[in-house]
Amino acid sequence: MKMLINVPETVVADALRGMAAAHPELTVDVENRVIVRQDAPVAGKVALVSGGGSGHEPLHGGFVGPGMLSAACPGEVFTSPVPDQMVRAAAAVDSGAGVLFIVKNYTGDVLNFDMAAELAEDEGIQVAKVLVNDDVAVTDSLYTAGRRGTGATLFVEKIAGAAAEEGQPLARVEALARQVNEGSRSFGVALSACSTPSKGSPTFDLPAGELELGVGIHGEPGRERRPMMTSGEIADFAVQAILDDLTPRNPVVVLVNGMGATPLLELYGFNAEVQRVLAQRGVVVAHTLVGNYVTSLDMAGASVTLCEVDEELLRLWNAPVRTAGLRWGV
Amino acid sequence: MKMLINVPETVVADALRGMAAAHPELTVDVENRVIVRQDAPVAGKVALVSGGGSGHEPLHGGFVGPGMLSAACPGEVFTSPVPDQMVRAAAAVDSGAGVLFIVKNYTGDVLNFDMAAELAEDEGIQVAKVLVNDDVAVTDSLYTAGRRGTGATLFVEKIAGAAAEEGQPLARVEALARQVNEGSRSFGVALSACSTPSKGSPTFDLPAGELELGVGIHGEPGRERRPMMTSGEIADFAVQAILDDLTPRNPVVVLVNGMGATPLLELYGFNAEVQRVLAQRGVVVAHTLVGNYVTSLDMAGASVTLCEVDEELLRLWNAPVRTAGLRWGV
């Protein structure tokens, strides 16, 4: 598999250098692998720190900025960042109002963020944590005990980030993050495998003419393989899987997310089918986002995330945000 | 090649339905294939209309909105829209201040926009045209007499769009668009071919281990094929090709553009190398944009566009824009 890289060993560092050049509004510590909003720490404001393996861009570094994350820690490709990065990030952004760690549910991330929380607390930083585990496809998986964290991460980071930006206290920001996660569900499909730079070839085999229903964002196996389906059939399956597990009483925000290699033309077409199924099921849509937000390197495919929002969550969702990957209202 | 579609025949219509659902701030006429900003016509404002074959999203429909295009006409995949679409778009957005057609230099687009201009003028609409032809890779090509129009289209649409939004007259908006095109140069590389829905398989053969230097946005042949190069070597080649043809006396805005299937992680790493070469060559960078803006379906690869900007062009570049694909300042 050909890649636009120098050597696998420098992929993450190279990307951070390129991000620093494109985004002078961020402080990018290439050596220590921490991306921080430039005005941090913001006096009196709760700070939000997330991170995870690289290869899911714009998640998480692309979501650092006013109204969303205070800092992000990128690990090696598909590998958790280390506790040192997280502690360094927390120290850089804590104003004394405390730090919320937003952790996708993968074993390495959970262990490392747990350790980082202890270390940060030893340094006098107040830390709360929220675990994101929205993927309904499978219960346990290659990298996970329990449900995997995927698209809901964007909703947690955006909505909790807006609350923090308004000056809400740590306990409230944490409670909102938890509420967002509890009201969110995702389901993804792969049309092709992805290739990591270190392996240089597809991480799994997906035969021509088949798709993987319920794939994880690292290419982990999903529920089943089937002969290729139409966009409409995939939307039926994915939304059904979500609504088997979530009965929204409020409107939802919809994320139709590309895995990386699926053209935007196809993602918009898929969104038309997702909206059709939601309308048929009587689900009210408050807002829809279509694009590549939580990617899996060069995987072809898409995921759907629904996030149930009450008036307060919708207000926070719509609040201004200014990051590399998500921007409105400013 | 597996695709996230229903049937090839409905790909464009499906995408427009999905775009309409995600973007209530746009008026999407699915049947007639015209995307219009909802508040058009804006009294006293020059209108900008562009369009071209589908498969390059977010170009052009994703650039409709305040500060950029007034309307876009998507054709079939890699096929020019027809004059009827363009006339309909012009009629929908003209406030009496005139319409600027922004035309990428491909034979079909040029002929159809010419015909549309005549028809629109017959209806009493004042029309000016600007041709975008920034690609230095080859002089003539599969779909083109003369240089192809690629990444500079984004700069023309953004900067001319900002001038129109300020209320500048048609002659001035046209002159600015022309100045942007004349000061812009692009060069693209492909690591893989793209597949159109109707063909269902790659539109050209690119052997394992080779890349195409100077590829066009429909997969048209470039200058040469070589064994795979590193990101740094590609940046050296691409920037050199551009600077052979453009000697910037002012700062440049840089677009590091993904062709569709190259991960953002790699694009940022490539940007680091592009910035290195520009610094070595003494080119001053005013702003950099990294992402998928002018795509080629599922092609892997990237292009670099430099746009030389004086103070006025840079001011217009930085002016607020609110579209699906580019947004800042509002």
XYZ file of C-alpha atoms in Angstrom:
660
model
C 0.000 0.000 0.000
C 1.520 3.322 -1.118
C 1.421 6.132 1.430
C 2.218 9.829 1.341
C 4.837 9.558 4.091
C 8.549 9.653 4.655
C 9.123 6.615 6.886
C 6.633 4.928 9.221
C 8.653 5.942 12.280
C 8.112 9.691 11.731
C 4.484 9.742 10.577
C 3.067 11.220 13.783
C 5.880 13.731 14.287
C 5.667 14.811 10.629
C 1.921 15.330 10.937
C 2.372 17.414 14.078
C 4.943 19.600 12.323
C 2.513 20.080 9.442
C -0.301 20.853 11.831
C 1.815 23.442 13.637
C 2.578 25.142 10.313
C -1.079 25.251 9.277
C -2.460 26.281 12.664
C -0.569 29.089 14.385
C -3.584 29.381 16.715
C -2.481 26.107 18.344
C 0.586 25.371 20.436
C 1.951 22.109 19.086
C 4.653 20.435 21.149
C 6.010 18.030 18.545
C 8.568 16.408 20.809
C 6.170 15.675 23.648
C 3.144 15.195 21.388
C 0.704 17.565 22.960
C -1.574 19.997 21.091
C -2.836 22.890 23.219
C -5.048 25.882 22.482
C -2.819 28.883 22.535
C -4.645 30.874 25.205
C -4.593 28.014 27.747
C -4.891 28.013 30.689
C -8.036 30.160 30.549
C -8.698 31.673 33.958
C -11.586 30.063 35.819
C -12.389 27.674 32.970
C -12.606 23.902 33.270
C -10.161 22.306 30.831
C -10.943 19.362 28.550
C -8.215 16.914 27.564
C -8.628 14.012 25.184
C -6.386 11.842 23.096
C -5.964 8.451 21.575
C -4.131 6.663 18.825
C -3.352 8.670 15.691
C -5.071 7.750 12.445
C -8.525 9.117 13.325
C -7.910 12.734 12.304
C -9.353 15.324 12.698
C -10.134 13.589 16.038
C -8.668 14.671 18.519
C -6.103 17.356 17.619
C -8.451 18.892 15.083
C -10.966 19.529 17.855
C -8.677 21.649 20.041
C -9.772 25.256 20.335
C -12.327 27.635 21.841
C -15.587 25.815 22.517
C -14.143 22.317 22.379
C -10.937 20.664 23.680
C -8.242 22.471 25.634
C -5.614 19.921 24.621
C -5.145 16.631 22.803
C -2.513 13.899 23.104
C -1.902 11.879 19.944
C -0.408 8.433 20.357
C 1.311 6.372 17.719
C -1.029 5.155 14.984
C -3.841 3.119 16.574
C -1.921 3.109 19.889
C -2.838 4.871 23.105
C -0.840 7.941 24.113
C 1.187 7.478 27.298
C 0.296 8.911 30.722
C 3.153 11.431 30.541
C 1.515 13.129 27.568
C -1.800 13.366 29.379
C -0.278 14.760 32.556
C 1.714 17.294 30.565
C -1.464 18.333 28.727
C -3.422 18.625 31.963
C -0.706 20.767 33.555
C -0.601 23.022 30.500
C -4.331 23.752 30.482
C -5.465 23.604 34.124
C -6.430 27.004 35.476
C -7.276 25.585 38.885
C -10.863 24.835 37.845
C -10.051 21.214 37.082
C -9.636 18.999 34.049
C -12.019 16.569 32.361
C -10.387 13.607 30.628
C -12.462 12.335 27.706
C -11.524 8.700 27.122
C -12.635 6.421 24.300
C -13.240 2.921 25.627
C -10.168 0.980 24.504
C -8.169 -0.926 27.057
C -4.893 0.964 26.546
C -6.515 4.381 26.643
C -8.499 3.554 29.761
C -5.442 2.277 31.659
C -3.260 5.184 30.616
C -5.822 7.882 31.363
C -6.439 6.234 34.763
C -2.753 6.382 35.555
C -2.506 9.941 34.262
C -5.421 10.991 36.459
C -3.611 9.696 39.531
C -0.381 11.400 38.556
C -2.154 14.683 37.811
C -3.983 14.572 41.117
C -0.630 14.045 42.822
C 0.376 17.337 41.235
C -2.697 19.013 42.694
C -4.828 19.013 39.574
C -8.475 18.089 40.066
C -9.410 15.479 37.451
C -12.722 13.990 36.336
C -13.103 11.354 33.644
C -15.765 10.371 31.187
C -15.693 7.150 29.198
C -17.125 7.173 25.686
C -18.655 3.835 24.643
C -21.287 4.436 22.006
C -20.678 1.700 19.409
C -23.587 -0.750 19.455
C -22.006 -3.163 16.979
C -20.325 -5.546 19.418
C -20.020 -5.881 23.173
C -16.370 -6.841 23.436
C -13.758 -6.387 20.776
C -10.137 -6.733 19.846
C -9.010 -3.671 21.804
C -11.947 -3.296 24.162
C -13.814 -4.726 27.096
C -17.344 -3.402 26.668
C -18.535 -1.164 23.904
C -16.075 0.772 21.798
C -15.956 4.560 21.745
C -16.380 6.090 18.297
C -18.442 8.950 16.828
C -20.001 10.058 20.120
C -16.584 11.384 21.099
C -17.202 14.359 18.821
C -20.511 15.094 20.568
C -19.005 14.751 24.053
C -16.084 17.015 23.185
C -18.295 19.628 21.511
C -21.080 19.814 24.087
C -18.919 19.528 27.204
C -16.506 21.971 25.573
C -19.270 24.531 25.130
C -20.314 24.151 28.768
C -16.725 24.630 29.933
C -16.360 27.686 27.703
C -19.375 29.238 29.461
C -17.658 28.788 32.802
C -19.697 25.868 34.130
C -17.991 23.966 36.974
C -16.226 20.604 36.606
C -19.027 18.528 38.125
C -21.545 20.017 35.715
C -19.269 19.648 32.668
C -18.642 16.033 33.629
C -22.358 15.358 34.094
C -23.138 16.819 30.680
C -20.396 14.742 29.046
C -21.860 11.631 30.659
C -25.372 12.571 29.524
C -24.156 13.023 25.939
C -22.447 9.647 25.943
C -25.483 7.931 27.438
C -27.725 9.421 24.754
C -25.433 8.529 21.842
C -25.148 5.373 19.729
C -23.029 4.540 16.679
C -22.768 1.863 14.016
C -20.106 1.640 11.303
C -19.505 -0.312 8.115
C -16.312 -0.965 6.170
C -16.105 -1.435 2.411
C -12.333 -1.834 2.579
C -9.682 -2.412 5.219
C -7.209 0.252 6.307
C -3.423 0.018 6.232
C -1.221 1.252 9.057
C 2.122 2.805 8.113
C 4.074 0.282 10.192
C 2.391 -2.733 8.610
C 2.202 -1.190 5.153
C -0.625 -3.460 4.083
C -4.315 -3.914 4.979
C -4.854 -4.761 8.657
C -7.565 -7.275 7.763
C -8.905 -9.080 4.716
C -12.204 -8.015 3.278
C -13.000 -10.005 0.158
C -14.103 -8.251 -3.018
C -17.866 -8.008 -3.022
C -18.301 -8.127 0.774
C -18.698 -5.512 3.467
C -18.147 -5.618 7.235
C -21.212 -4.565 9.217
C -20.289 -3.082 12.578
C -16.588 -2.535 11.960
C -14.512 -0.734 14.590
C -12.452 2.363 13.910
C -9.245 0.308 13.869
C -10.749 -2.267 11.542
C -11.824 -4.544 14.412
C -14.392 -7.139 13.344
C -18.038 -6.187 13.528
C -21.204 -8.252 13.621
C -21.098 -9.975 10.302
C -20.003 -9.935 6.716
C -22.432 -9.841 3.875
C -22.346 -9.530 0.131
C -22.176 -5.859 -0.818
C -25.341 -3.897 -0.048
C -26.780 -0.671 -1.444
C -26.478 2.602 0.408
C -30.170 2.335 1.299
C -29.803 -1.194 2.678
C -26.781 -0.162 4.737
C -28.696 2.806 6.154
C -31.593 0.502 7.056
C -29.242 -1.889 8.846
C -27.166 0.731 10.670
C -30.070 2.858 11.889
C -31.987 -0.262 12.927
C -28.999 -1.453 14.974
C -28.886 1.921 16.729
C -32.624 2.165 17.345
C -32.673 -1.374 18.763
C -30.651 0.146 21.580
C -31.848 3.744 21.821
C -35.398 5.047 21.800
C -35.041 8.784 21.412
C -37.741 10.821 23.133
C -36.084 14.041 22.053
C -34.665 15.183 18.720
C -31.284 13.810 17.688
C -28.183 15.288 16.156
C -26.933 13.020 13.357
C -23.336 12.415 12.395
C -22.810 10.693 9.044
C -19.102 10.093 9.279
C -16.664 8.967 6.595
C -13.998 6.438 7.536
C -11.429 8.224 5.391
C -11.487 6.970 1.815
C -15.161 7.263 0.937
C -15.892 10.277 -1.284
C -17.996 13.092 0.162
C -20.332 12.571 -2.829
C -21.118 9.092 -1.474
C -21.400 10.281 2.139
C -24.054 12.819 1.140
C -25.933 10.130 -0.759
C -25.716 7.855 2.279
C -27.049 10.680 4.432
C -30.137 10.886 2.222
C -30.821 7.222 3.033
C -30.109 7.667 6.753
C -32.570 10.573 6.866
C -35.165 8.470 5.042
C -34.938 5.716 7.651
C -35.044 8.190 10.548
C -38.150 9.833 9.088
C -39.789 6.432 8.628
C -39.052 5.640 12.258
C -40.409 8.956 13.482
C -37.093 10.235 14.801
C -36.857 14.029 14.726
C -33.527 15.414 13.477
C -32.294 18.675 15.009
C -29.048 18.952 13.038
C -26.934 16.809 10.700
C -23.200 16.761 10.151
C -21.760 14.950 7.102
C -18.027 14.484 6.589
C -14.805 12.876 7.756
C -14.574 13.475 11.504
C -13.596 10.192 13.191
C -11.593 8.397 10.543
C -9.699 5.122 10.244
C -6.761 6.032 8.019
C -7.635 4.978 4.456
C -10.580 2.744 5.250
C -13.567 3.048 2.916
C -16.894 3.065 4.695
C -19.007 5.185 6.982
C -20.586 5.297 10.394
C -23.768 6.778 11.756
C -23.992 8.316 15.217
C -27.186 9.590 16.782
C -27.012 11.865 19.814
C -30.260 12.562 21.636
C -30.415 16.204 22.693
C -32.689 18.070 25.070
C -32.923 21.851 24.734
C -29.831 22.453 26.837
C -27.668 19.966 24.937
C -28.853 21.381 21.607
C -28.059 24.898 22.775
C -24.534 23.786 23.728
C -24.146 21.870 20.450
C -25.010 25.037 18.519
C -22.686 27.241 20.593
C -19.674 28.749 18.791
C -16.676 26.512 18.164
C -13.355 27.345 16.533
C -11.129 24.368 15.794
C -9.333 23.016 12.749
C -11.925 20.300 12.222
C -15.188 21.863 13.380
C -16.005 25.531 13.239
C -19.077 27.673 13.432
C -20.434 30.810 15.052
C -17.031 32.534 15.258
C -14.636 -1.387 -6.615
C -17.236 -1.270 -3.829
C -19.072 2.026 -3.411
C -21.479 3.422 -0.837
C -24.210 4.056 -3.416
C -27.563 2.771 -4.550
C -27.125 2.599 -8.341
C -24.745 4.640 -10.511
C -27.630 6.439 -12.193
C -28.811 8.145 -8.998
C -25.481 9.045 -7.389
C -25.710 12.781 -8.041
C -29.413 13.062 -7.192
C -28.899 11.037 -3.990
C -26.020 13.288 -2.954
C -28.111 16.399 -3.551
C -30.939 14.994 -1.420
C -28.422 14.285 1.330
C -26.947 17.729 1.016
C -30.379 19.324 1.246
C -31.065 17.386 4.453
C -27.770 18.412 6.046
C -27.855 22.047 4.929
C -31.179 23.804 5.430
C -29.285 27.060 4.840
C -29.064 26.103 1.142
C -31.807 25.814 -1.442
C -31.116 22.569 -3.267
C -33.105 21.975 -6.437
C -32.523 18.240 -6.818
C -34.468 17.871 -10.062
C -32.719 20.704 -11.874
C -29.381 20.243 -10.079
C -28.805 23.726 -8.793
C -27.575 24.643 -5.291
C -28.364 28.220 -4.261
C -27.718 30.210 -1.103
C -31.036 30.694 0.557
C -31.031 34.491 0.685
C -30.321 34.897 -3.051
C -30.750 37.171 -4.881
C -29.037 39.618 -2.496
C -29.980 43.179 -3.456
C -27.172 45.088 -5.153
C -24.721 42.197 -4.884
C -22.821 40.651 -7.774
C -23.594 36.922 -7.922
C -21.017 34.174 -8.422
C -21.956 30.953 -10.181
C -19.693 27.984 -10.667
C -20.100 24.333 -11.427
C -18.507 21.339 -13.010
C -18.604 17.600 -12.970
C -19.483 15.937 -9.664
C -16.851 13.913 -7.845
C -14.750 16.856 -6.614
C -16.739 17.624 -3.458
C -16.829 19.881 -1.499
C -16.099 21.815 -4.735
C -18.447 23.476 -5.886
C -21.683 22.936 -3.945
C -19.829 22.962 -0.645
C -18.626 26.480 -1.385
C -22.072 28.049 -1.779
C -22.901 30.564 0.914
C -22.201 34.044 2.254
C -18.724 35.182 1.244
C -18.261 32.656 -1.553
C -20.516 31.276 -4.329
C -24.124 32.321 -4.889
C -24.914 29.085 -6.696
C -23.349 25.899 -8.028
C -24.366 23.524 -10.809
C -23.201 19.932 -10.389
C -22.950 17.823 -13.517
C -22.844 14.066 -13.702
C -19.642 12.576 -12.287
C -16.659 14.044 -14.155
C -19.048 15.544 -16.740
C -19.843 19.195 -17.320
C -23.211 20.507 -16.185
C -25.449 21.651 -19.045
C -26.158 25.276 -20.007
C -29.743 25.045 -18.717
C -28.459 24.497 -15.187
C -26.164 27.499 -15.421
C -28.863 29.795 -16.797
C -31.283 28.648 -14.124
C -28.646 29.319 -11.453
C -27.859 32.762 -12.876
C -31.537 33.695 -12.972
C -32.004 32.540 -9.376
C -29.168 34.646 -7.975
C -28.970 37.756 -10.183
C -30.070 40.895 -8.347
C -29.458 43.054 -11.409
C -25.814 43.629 -10.444
C -24.607 40.881 -12.780
C -23.229 37.381 -12.529
C -19.660 36.070 -12.665
C -19.261 32.568 -14.083
C -16.207 30.779 -12.638
C -15.162 28.117 -15.138
C -12.504 25.449 -14.726
C -10.642 24.974 -17.993
C -12.080 21.749 -19.373
C -13.481 21.709 -22.887
C -17.027 20.731 -21.932
C -17.284 23.270 -19.119
C -15.926 26.061 -21.284
C -18.373 25.376 -24.139
C -21.365 25.016 -21.850
C -20.620 28.115 -19.779
C -20.112 30.073 -23.030
C -23.494 28.975 -24.280
C -25.072 29.678 -20.896
C -23.601 33.183 -20.887
C -25.240 33.919 -24.230
C -28.572 32.536 -23.087
C -28.431 34.451 -19.808
C -27.596 37.675 -21.617
C -30.590 37.082 -23.860
C -32.636 37.082 -20.677
C -31.149 40.422 -19.695
C -28.598 39.151 -17.176
C -25.184 40.783 -17.349
C -22.550 38.012 -17.336
C -18.773 38.025 -16.953
C -16.586 34.920 -17.041
C -13.278 33.913 -15.557
C -11.366 30.835 -16.658
C -9.348 28.955 -14.040
C -6.245 27.266 -15.450
C -3.668 26.885 -12.708
C -2.301 23.357 -13.168
C 1.321 23.539 -14.322
C 1.676 19.781 -14.844
C 0.806 19.588 -18.532
C -0.165 22.020 -21.276
C -2.882 20.007 -22.991
C -4.702 17.055 -21.540
C -7.405 14.497 -22.013
C -10.253 16.925 -21.297
C -8.474 20.222 -21.878
C -6.891 22.525 -24.393
C -4.413 24.534 -22.346
C -3.813 24.196 -18.647
C -6.323 22.449 -16.447
C -8.213 24.232 -13.679
C -7.775 22.684 -10.236
C -7.028 24.014 -6.732
C -6.982 27.698 -7.700
C -10.748 27.446 -8.143
C -11.097 27.554 -4.360
C -9.027 30.747 -4.190
C -10.949 32.411 -7.034
C -14.309 31.521 -5.490
C -13.267 32.650 -1.992
C -11.577 35.939 -2.891
C -14.001 37.038 -5.609
C -16.828 35.924 -3.328
C -15.578 38.181 -0.537
C -15.346 41.138 -2.923
C -18.897 40.530 -4.149
C -20.133 40.249 -0.569
C -18.701 43.712 0.116
C -20.721 45.125 -2.753
C -17.915 45.596 -5.264
C -19.127 45.918 -8.889
C -18.960 43.152 -11.493
C -15.947 44.549 -13.360
C -13.945 44.703 -10.130
C -15.010 41.239 -8.958
C -14.067 39.840 -12.363
C -10.687 41.599 -12.301
C -9.930 40.208 -8.851
C -10.906 36.701 -9.945
C -8.568 37.029 -12.909
C -5.755 38.318 -10.692
C -6.180 35.360 -8.329
C -6.046 32.877 -11.181
C -2.987 34.544 -12.700
C -1.178 34.391 -9.377
C -2.034 30.735 -8.669
C -0.297 27.516 -9.665
C -1.001 23.873 -8.797
C 0.641 20.481 -9.089
C -0.908 17.141 -8.108
C 0.240 13.569 -7.616
C -1.718 10.316 -7.568
C -0.819 7.247 -5.546
C -3.876 5.383 -6.805
C -6.469 5.785 -9.546
C -10.082 6.729 -8.875
C -13.178 4.771 -9.850
C -16.285 6.414 -11.281
C -19.654 4.912 -10.311
C -20.598 4.255 -13.930
C -17.370 2.405 -14.730
C -17.153 0.739 -11.329
C -13.420 0.157 -11.655
C -10.290 2.335 -11.713
C -10.269 4.845 -14.568
C -6.578 4.224 -15.211
C -3.882 1.736 -14.254
C -1.245 2.779 -11.791
C 1.077 -0.117 -11.045
C 1.915 -1.050 -7.473
C 5.013 0.842 -6.429
C 4.574 3.762 -8.861
C 3.058 7.218 -8.593
C 1.780 9.639 -11.235
C 3.436 13.062 -11.042
C 1.186 15.817 -12.340
C -2.074 13.887 -12.399
C -5.292 15.719 -13.249
C -8.359 15.791 -11.029
C -10.110 13.223 -13.233
C -7.088 10.958 -13.276
C -5.753 12.432 -16.537
C -2.115 11.572 -17.146
C 0.505 13.908 -15.740
C 4.140 14.441 -16.581
C 5.637 11.115 -15.718
C 5.500 8.002 -13.619
C 8.188 7.129 -11.156
C 8.823 4.514 -8.537
C 7.164 5.549 -5.283
C 8.779 8.578 -3.620
C 8.785 9.844 -0.047
C 6.576 12.670 1.079
C 9.646 14.935 1.162
C 10.671 14.010 -2.389
C 7.140 14.599 -3.651
C 7.042 18.013 -1.974
C 10.395 18.891 -3.570
C 9.109 17.891 -7.019
C 5.686 19.551 -6.748
C 6.877 22.864 -5.315
C 9.741 22.980 -7.819
C 7.290 22.474 -10.692
C 5.204 25.364 -9.396
C 8.125 27.704 -8.749
C 9.502 27.012 -12.231
C 6.432 28.854 -13.409
C 5.684 31.386 -10.663
C 8.107 33.687 -8.893
C 6.129 35.090 -5.993
C 7.076 38.625 -5.009
C 4.383 38.646 -2.335
C 3.401 36.125 0.318
C 1.413 33.103 -0.799
C -1.577 31.248 0.567
C -0.916 27.495 0.431
C -3.477 24.795 -0.206
C -2.341 21.252 0.578
C -5.273 19.377 -0.859
C -6.189 15.723 -0.522
C -7.488 13.895 -3.601
C -10.026 12.013 -1.487
C -8.571 8.814 -0.080
C -5.378 10.047 1.546
C -5.665 10.269 5.344
C -5.537 13.707 6.947
C -2.619 12.377 9.017
C -0.613 12.006 5.798
C -1.765 15.357 4.402
C -0.471 17.139 7.507
C 2.833 15.304 7.198
C 3.024 16.283 3.528
C 2.313 19.885 4.514
C 5.368 19.833 6.787
C 7.492 18.939 3.755
C 5.822 21.529 1.518
C 6.520 24.208 4.132
C 10.141 23.060 4.373
C 10.636 23.490 0.623
C 8.907 26.882 0.580
C 11.109 28.096 3.431
C 14.220 26.849 1.630
C 13.138 28.753 -1.468
C 12.439 31.951 0.473
C 8.701 31.958 -0.202
C 6.732 33.676 2.566
C 3.536 31.893 3.607
C 0.600 34.028 4.718
C -1.846 31.198 5.445
C -2.105 27.444 4.907
C -5.133 25.254 4.371
C -4.803 21.456 4.683
C -7.642 19.094 3.825
C -9.906 17.629 1.152
C -11.232 20.549 -0.871
C -10.911 19.680 -4.575
C -11.161 15.920 -4.642
C -11.159 13.193 -7.263
C -13.580 10.629 -5.851
C -11.522 7.926 -4.121
C -8.136 8.787 -5.591
C -5.195 8.636 -3.178
C -2.780 11.505 -3.543
C -2.513 15.226 -2.996
C -1.997 18.515 -4.749
C -0.301 21.745 -3.813
C -1.631 25.133 -4.879
C 0.126 28.417 -4.226
C -1.795 31.667 -4.565
C 0.225 34.872 -4.488
C -1.605 37.521 -2.476
C -1.102 41.254 -2.125
C -2.603 42.995 0.904
C -6.008 43.363 -0.731
C -6.232 39.730 -1.813
C -5.129 38.570 1.629
C -7.742 40.787 3.268
C -10.422 39.276 1.025
C -9.090 35.748 1.657
C -9.410 36.325 5.413
C -12.900 37.831 5.156
C -15.758 35.851 6.723
C -17.114 32.855 4.814
C -19.964 30.526 5.721
C -20.288 27.461 3.503
C -20.483 23.714 4.068
C -16.877 23.211 3.017
C -15.105 26.375 4.168
C -16.102 28.467 7.114
C -14.529 31.141 9.244
C -15.230 34.514 10.804
C -18.962 33.879 11.141
